[in-house]
Coordinates of N, CA and C in Angstrom, one line a residue:
M1 N 145.9 89.0 85.3 CA 145.2 90.0 85.5 C 145.9 91.2 86.0
G2 N 146.0 92.5 85.4 CA 147.1 93.5 85.8 C 146.1 94.3 86.9
D3 N 146.8 95.4 87.7 CA 146.1 96.2 88.4 C 145.4 97.0 87.7
G4 N 143.9 97.2 88.0 CA 142.8 98.0 87.2 C 142.0 97.0 86.4
D5 N 142.5 95.6 86.3 CA 141.5 94.7 85.3 C 140.3 93.9 86.4
W6 N 139.3 93.8 86.1 CA 138.4 93.4 86.9 C 137.6 92.5 86.1
E7 N 137.2 91.5 86.9 CA 136.2 90.6 86.2 C 135.0 91.0 87.1
W8 N 133.9 91.3 85.9 CA 132.8 92.0 86.5 C 131.5 90.5 86.3
D9 N 130.7 90.6 87.3 CA 129.8 89.5 87.2 C 128.4 90.4 86.4
W10 N 128.3 89.9 85.2 CA 127.3 90.2 84.4 C 125.9 89.5 84.6
E11 N 125.7 88.5 85.3 CA 124.5 87.7 85.6 C 123.5 88.9 85.9
W12 N 123.6 89.6 86.9 CA 122.7 90.6 87.5 C 122.4 91.5 86.7
A13 N 123.4 91.8 85.4 CA 122.9 93.0 84.6 C 122.2 92.6 83.4
K14 N 121.4 91.3 83.2 CA 120.6 91.0 82.2 C 119.4 91.5 82.5
H15 N 119.0 92.7 81.4 CA 117.7 93.2 81.6 C 117.4 93.7 80.3
D16 N 116.3 94.5 80.3 CA 115.6 94.8 79.3 C 116.0 96.3 78.7
G17 N 117.1 97.0 79.2 CA 117.3 98.6 79.1 C 118.5 98.9 80.0
P18 N 118.5 100.3 79.9 CA 119.4 100.7 80.8 C 118.9 100.8 82.5
V19 N 119.9 100.7 83.1 CA 119.7 100.7 84.6 C 120.6 101.8 85.5
R20 N 120.0 102.2 86.5 CA 121.0 102.9 87.5 C 121.6 101.5 88.2
T21 N 123.0 101.6 88.4 CA 123.6 100.6 89.1 C 123.7 100.9 90.6
A22 N 124.2 100.4 91.4 CA 124.7 100.6 92.6 C 125.7 101.2 92.9
E23 N 126.9 101.3 91.8 CA 127.8 102.1 91.7 C 128.1 103.1 91.0
F24 N 127.3 103.4 89.9 CA 127.4 104.5 89.1 C 125.8 105.1 89.5
L25 N 125.9 106.6 89.5 CA 125.0 107.5 89.7 C 123.9 107.8 88.6
T26 N 124.3 107.4 87.2 CA 123.6 108.0 86.1 C 123.2 106.3 85.7
I27 N 122.0 106.7 84.6 CA 121.4 105.5 84.0 C 122.5 105.1 82.9
L28 N 122.8 103.9 82.8 CA 123.7 103.3 81.9 C 123.1 102.0 81.4
D29 N 123.4 102.0 80.1 CA 122.8 100.5 79.4 C 124.2 99.6 79.6
E30 N 124.0 98.3 79.2 CA 125.1 97.2 79.6 C 126.4 97.8 78.8
G31 N 126.4 98.4 77.8 CA 127.7 98.5 76.9 C 128.2 99.9 77.7
M32 N 127.6 100.8 77.9 CA 128.1 102.0 78.9 C 128.5 101.6 80.2
L33 N 127.6 100.6 80.7 CA 128.2 100.4 82.0 C 129.6 99.6 81.9
E34 N 130.0 98.9 81.0 CA 131.2 98.2 80.8 C 132.0 99.4 80.2
Y35 N 131.9 100.4 79.8 CA 132.7 101.2 79.4 C 133.1 102.2 80.8
F36 N 132.2 102.7 81.4 CA 132.2 103.3 82.8 C 133.3 102.3 83.6
R37 N 132.8 101.2 83.7 CA 133.8 100.4 84.4 C 135.2 100.3 83.8
E38 N 135.5 100.2 82.9 CA 136.7 100.4 82.0 C 137.5 101.7 82.5
M39 N 136.6 102.7 82.6 CA 137.2 104.1 83.1 C 137.9 104.0 84.2
A40 N 137.0 103.5 85.2 CA 137.2 103.3 86.6 C 138.5 102.4 86.9
S41 N 138.4 101.3 86.3 CA 139.8 100.3 86.0 C 141.0 101.3 85.6
E42 N 140.8 101.7 84.5 CA 142.2 102.6 84.1 C 142.5 103.7 85.1
M43 N 141.4 104.3 86.0 CA 142.1 105.1 87.0 C 142.8 104.4 88.1
V44 N 142.5 103.1 88.4 CA 143.1 102.5 89.3 C 144.5 102.4 89.0
A45 N 144.6 101.6 87.7 CA 145.9 101.0 87.4 C 147.0 102.4 86.9
R46 N 146.3 103.3 86.3 CA 147.1 104.7 86.1 C 147.5 105.4 87.0
F47 N 146.6 105.8 88.1 CA 146.7 106.7 88.9 C 147.0 106.0 90.5
G48 N 146.6 104.9 90.6 CA 147.2 104.1 92.2 C 146.0 104.6 93.1
I49 N 145.2 104.9 92.5 CA 143.9 104.9 93.5 C 142.9 103.9 93.8
S50 N 142.3 104.0 95.0 CA 141.1 102.7 95.1 C 140.2 102.8 94.1
L51 N 139.4 101.8 93.9 CA 138.2 101.6 93.1 C 137.0 102.5 93.7
A52 N 137.2 102.5 94.8 CA 135.9 103.3 95.3 C 136.2 104.9 95.0
E53 N 137.5 105.3 95.0 CA 137.9 106.7 94.6 C 137.6 107.1 93.0
A54 N 137.9 105.8 92.4 CA 137.6 106.3 90.9 C 136.1 106.4 90.6
V55 N 135.4 105.3 91.2 CA 134.0 105.6 91.2 C 133.4 107.0 91.7
A56 N 133.9 107.2 92.7 CA 133.3 108.3 93.3 C 133.6 109.6 92.5
R57 N 134.9 109.7 91.8 CA 135.3 110.8 90.9 C 134.5 110.7 89.6
I58 N 134.3 109.8 89.2 CA 133.2 109.3 88.0 C 131.9 109.8 88.2
N59 N 131.5 109.5 89.4 CA 130.3 109.8 89.8 C 130.0 111.3 90.0
E60 N 130.9 112.0 90.5 CA 131.0 113.3 90.9 C 130.8 114.1 89.3
R61 N 131.7 113.4 88.1 CA 131.7 113.9 87.0 C 130.4 114.1 86.3
Y62 N 130.0 112.7 86.2 CA 128.9 112.3 85.4 C 127.5 112.2 86.0
Q63 N 127.2 112.2 87.1 CA 125.8 111.9 87.8 C 124.7 112.5 87.3
S64 N 124.7 113.9 86.8 CA 123.8 114.8 86.4 C 124.1 114.7 84.9
R65 N 124.6 113.7 84.2 CA 124.5 113.9 82.7 C 123.6 112.6 82.3
E66 N 123.0 112.8 81.1 CA 122.2 111.9 80.5 C 123.2 111.3 79.4
I67 N 123.3 109.9 79.8 CA 124.4 109.2 78.9 C 123.5 108.6 77.9
D68 N 123.8 108.3 76.3 CA 123.1 107.8 75.5 C 123.4 106.0 75.7
P69 N 122.7 105.2 75.2 CA 123.0 104.0 75.2 C 124.4 103.6 74.3
Y70 N 125.2 102.6 74.5 CA 126.3 102.4 73.8 C 125.9 102.2 72.6
P71 N 127.2 103.0 71.6 CA 128.0 103.9 71.8 C 127.7 105.3 71.9
D72 N 127.8 105.7 73.2 CA 127.5 107.4 73.6 C 128.5 108.1 72.9
L73 N 128.2 109.4 72.7 CA 129.5 110.1 72.1 C 130.9 109.9 72.8
L74 N 130.9 109.4 74.2 CA 131.9 109.5 75.0 C 132.7 108.5 74.3
C75 N 132.3 107.3 73.8 CA 132.9 106.3 73.2 C 133.9 106.6 71.9
H76 N 133.7 107.9 71.5 CA 134.8 108.5 70.4 C 136.1 108.3 71.0
E77 N 136.3 108.3 72.0 CA 137.9 108.3 72.9 C 137.8 107.0 73.8
F78 N 138.9 106.4 74.0 CA 139.1 105.6 74.7 C 138.8 105.9 76.4
P79 N 138.4 104.8 77.2 CA 137.9 105.2 78.5 C 139.2 106.1 79.3
E80 N 140.3 105.6 79.1 CA 141.5 106.3 79.7 C 141.6 107.6 79.4
F81 N 141.1 108.0 78.2 CA 141.2 109.6 77.6 C 140.2 110.4 78.6
W82 N 139.1 109.8 78.8 CA 138.2 110.6 79.9 C 138.7 110.4 81.6
A83 N 139.6 109.3 81.7 CA 139.9 109.1 83.0 C 141.1 110.4 83.6
Y84 N 141.6 110.7 82.5 CA 142.5 111.8 82.8 C 141.8 113.3 83.2
G85 N 141.0 113.6 82.7 CA 140.1 114.6 82.8 C 139.1 114.7 84.2
V86 N 138.9 113.3 84.6 CA 138.1 113.0 85.7 C 139.2 113.2 87.0
Y87 N 140.3 112.8 86.9 CA 141.4 112.8 87.8 C 142.3 114.4 87.6
Y88 N 142.5 114.8 86.7 CA 143.6 116.0 86.8 C 142.9 117.1 86.2
F89 N 143.2 118.3 86.5 CA 143.0 119.6 86.1 C 143.9 119.7 84.6
P90 N 143.4 120.4 83.7 CA 144.2 120.7 82.6 C 145.3 121.4 82.8
D91 N 146.3 121.3 82.2 CA 147.6 122.2 82.1 C 147.5 123.5 81.7
E92 N 148.5 124.4 81.9 CA 148.4 125.8 81.5 C 148.0 126.2 80.2
K93 N 148.1 125.2 79.4 CA 147.6 125.3 78.0 C 146.0 124.7 77.4
H94 N 145.5 124.3 78.8 CA 144.1 123.8 78.7 C 144.2 122.3 78.2
R95 N 145.2 121.9 78.1 CA 145.7 120.2 77.6 C 145.6 118.9 79.1
L96 N 145.2 117.9 78.3 CA 145.5 116.5 79.4 C 146.0 115.6 78.4
P97 N 146.5 114.6 79.2 CA 147.0 113.6 78.9 C 146.0 112.4 77.7
S98 N 146.0 111.9 76.9 CA 145.2 111.1 76.1 C 144.9 109.7 76.4
G99 N 145.9 109.2 77.2 CA 146.0 108.0 77.6 C 146.8 107.2 76.5
D100 N 147.6 107.8 75.6 CA 148.2 107.2 74.4 C 149.8 107.4 74.8
A101 N 150.4 106.4 75.2 CA 152.0 106.6 75.9 C 152.8 107.6 74.7
E102 N 152.4 107.3 73.5 CA 153.4 108.1 72.5 C 153.1 109.5 72.5
A103 N 151.8 109.7 72.4 CA 151.3 111.1 72.1 C 151.4 111.9 73.6
D104 N 151.4 111.2 74.6 CA 151.6 111.7 75.8 C 153.0 111.9 76.4
A105 N 154.0 111.6 75.7 CA 155.3 111.5 76.1 C 155.6 112.7 76.5
A106 N 155.3 114.1 76.1 CA 155.5 115.5 76.3 C 155.0 115.8 77.8
F107 N 153.9 115.0 78.3 CA 153.5 115.5 79.3 C 154.2 115.0 80.7
D108 N 154.4 116.0 81.5 CA 154.9 115.6 83.0 C 153.7 115.5 83.8
L109 N 153.2 114.1 84.4 CA 152.0 114.2 85.2 C 152.5 114.6 86.6
T110 N 153.6 115.2 87.0 CA 153.8 115.7 88.1 C 153.7 117.0 88.1
R111 N 153.3 117.8 87.3 CA 153.1 119.1 87.1 C 151.7 119.3 87.1
L112 N 150.8 118.3 86.9 CA 149.4 118.2 86.6 C 148.6 118.5 88.1
R113 N 147.6 119.3 88.3 CA 147.0 119.4 89.6 C 146.3 118.3 89.7
I114 N 145.9 117.6 90.7 CA 144.9 116.4 90.8 C 143.8 117.1 91.5
R115 N 142.5 117.0 90.8 CA 141.3 117.5 91.4 C 141.1 117.2 92.8
P116 N 140.2 117.7 93.5 CA 140.2 117.4 94.9 C 139.4 116.2 95.3
L117 N 139.2 115.4 96.1 CA 138.5 114.5 96.2 C 137.2 114.9 96.7
P118 N 136.1 114.2 96.3 CA 134.7 114.6 96.5 C 134.6 114.5 98.1
P119 N 133.7 115.3 98.7 CA 133.5 115.5 100.2 C 132.9 113.9 100.6
R120 N 133.7 113.4 101.7 CA 133.4 112.2 102.2 C 131.9 111.7 102.4
D121 N 131.3 113.0 102.6 CA 129.8 112.7 103.2 C 129.1 112.7 101.6
S122 N 129.6 112.7 100.5 CA 128.9 112.7 99.6 C 128.4 111.7 99.0
P123 N 127.0 111.8 98.2 CA 126.3 110.4 97.8 C 127.3 109.7 96.7
V124 N 128.2 110.5 96.2 CA 129.0 109.9 95.2 C 129.8 108.7 95.5
W125 N 130.1 108.5 96.6 CA 131.0 107.6 97.3 C 129.9 106.5 97.5
T126 N 129.7 105.5 96.4 CA 129.0 104.5 96.5 C 129.4 102.9 96.7
L127 N 130.7 103.2 96.8 CA 131.7 101.8 97.4 C 132.0 101.9 98.5
R128 N 131.9 101.0 99.3 CA 132.4 101.1 100.7 C 133.8 100.4 100.9
G129 N 134.3 100.8 101.9 CA 135.7 100.1 102.4 C 136.4 100.8 103.4
E130 N 137.7 100.6 103.7 CA 138.4 101.0 104.6 C 139.1 102.4 104.3
P131 N 139.2 103.5 104.8 CA 139.9 104.6 104.6 C 141.2 104.6 104.3
D132 N 141.7 105.4 103.1 CA 143.2 104.9 102.7 C 143.7 106.3 103.3
D133 N 145.1 106.6 103.0 CA 146.1 107.8 103.6 C 145.5 109.0 102.9
R134 N 144.8 108.9 101.8 CA 144.4 110.4 100.9 C 143.1 110.6 101.1
G135 N 142.3 109.7 102.0 CA 141.2 110.3 102.1 C 139.8 109.4 101.4
G136 N 140.5 108.6 100.5 CA 139.7 107.6 99.8 C 139.2 106.2 100.4
L137 N 139.1 105.5 99.9 CA 138.3 104.2 100.5 C 139.3 102.7 99.8
R138 N 139.5 101.8 100.3 CA 140.5 101.0 99.9 C 139.3 99.9 99.6
V139 N 138.8 99.2 98.5 CA 138.1 98.0 98.5 C 138.6 97.2 97.0
L140 N 139.8 97.5 97.0 CA 140.6 97.1 96.1 C 140.7 95.8 96.2
D141 N 141.3 95.3 97.3 CA 141.6 93.6 97.7 C 140.3 92.9 98.2
Q142 N 139.3 93.8 98.5 CA 138.0 92.9 98.7 C 137.5 92.6 97.6
L143 N 137.4 93.6 96.2 CA 136.9 92.7 95.0 C 137.7 91.6 94.5
R144 N 139.2 91.9 94.4 CA 140.1 91.0 94.1 C 139.9 89.6 94.8
D145 N 139.5 89.9 96.3 CA 139.4 88.3 96.7 C 137.9 87.8 96.2
V146 N 137.0 88.6 96.1 CA 135.6 88.3 95.5 C 136.0 87.3 94.3
A147 N 136.7 88.2 93.4 CA 136.9 88.0 92.0 C 137.4 86.4 91.9
D148 N 138.6 86.3 92.7 CA 139.5 85.0 93.0 C 138.8 83.9 93.6
S149 N 137.9 84.3 94.2 CA 137.0 83.2 95.1 C 135.9 82.6 94.0
G150 N 135.7 83.3 93.1 CA 134.4 82.8 92.1 C 132.9 83.2 92.8
D151 N 133.0 83.9 93.8 CA 131.6 84.4 94.1 C 131.0 85.3 93.6

């Protein structure tokens, strides 16, 4: 399993319809929950941030939006496409990378501005952990330990 790949425990998610989860602040059905988790995993892998930071950034962007059941309109693009917009501001031509290595070859990510972290006291921080050196939280190792132990 590479960085950003997670084994999620779906037993708790067996339900009759969309739910609000402990991590995401919008109501999602099982398919969209998986999609949002994939977006968070892509952010961890591509940007080197903690899972807590990825989830907080996603919550900040989508908490007040109504998300349709899977496949929502978001699904016309891969999760990594949306991850770039959650993490970076567009460039001077109002463009962002798409997540496709070939299509993104012309992008210099070091020239893109990173969006500011959500305020630490904001309710978008739904995952808890140790503060990291950028103001985010480290929960990555904790989640890996849980996944590895089979709990």
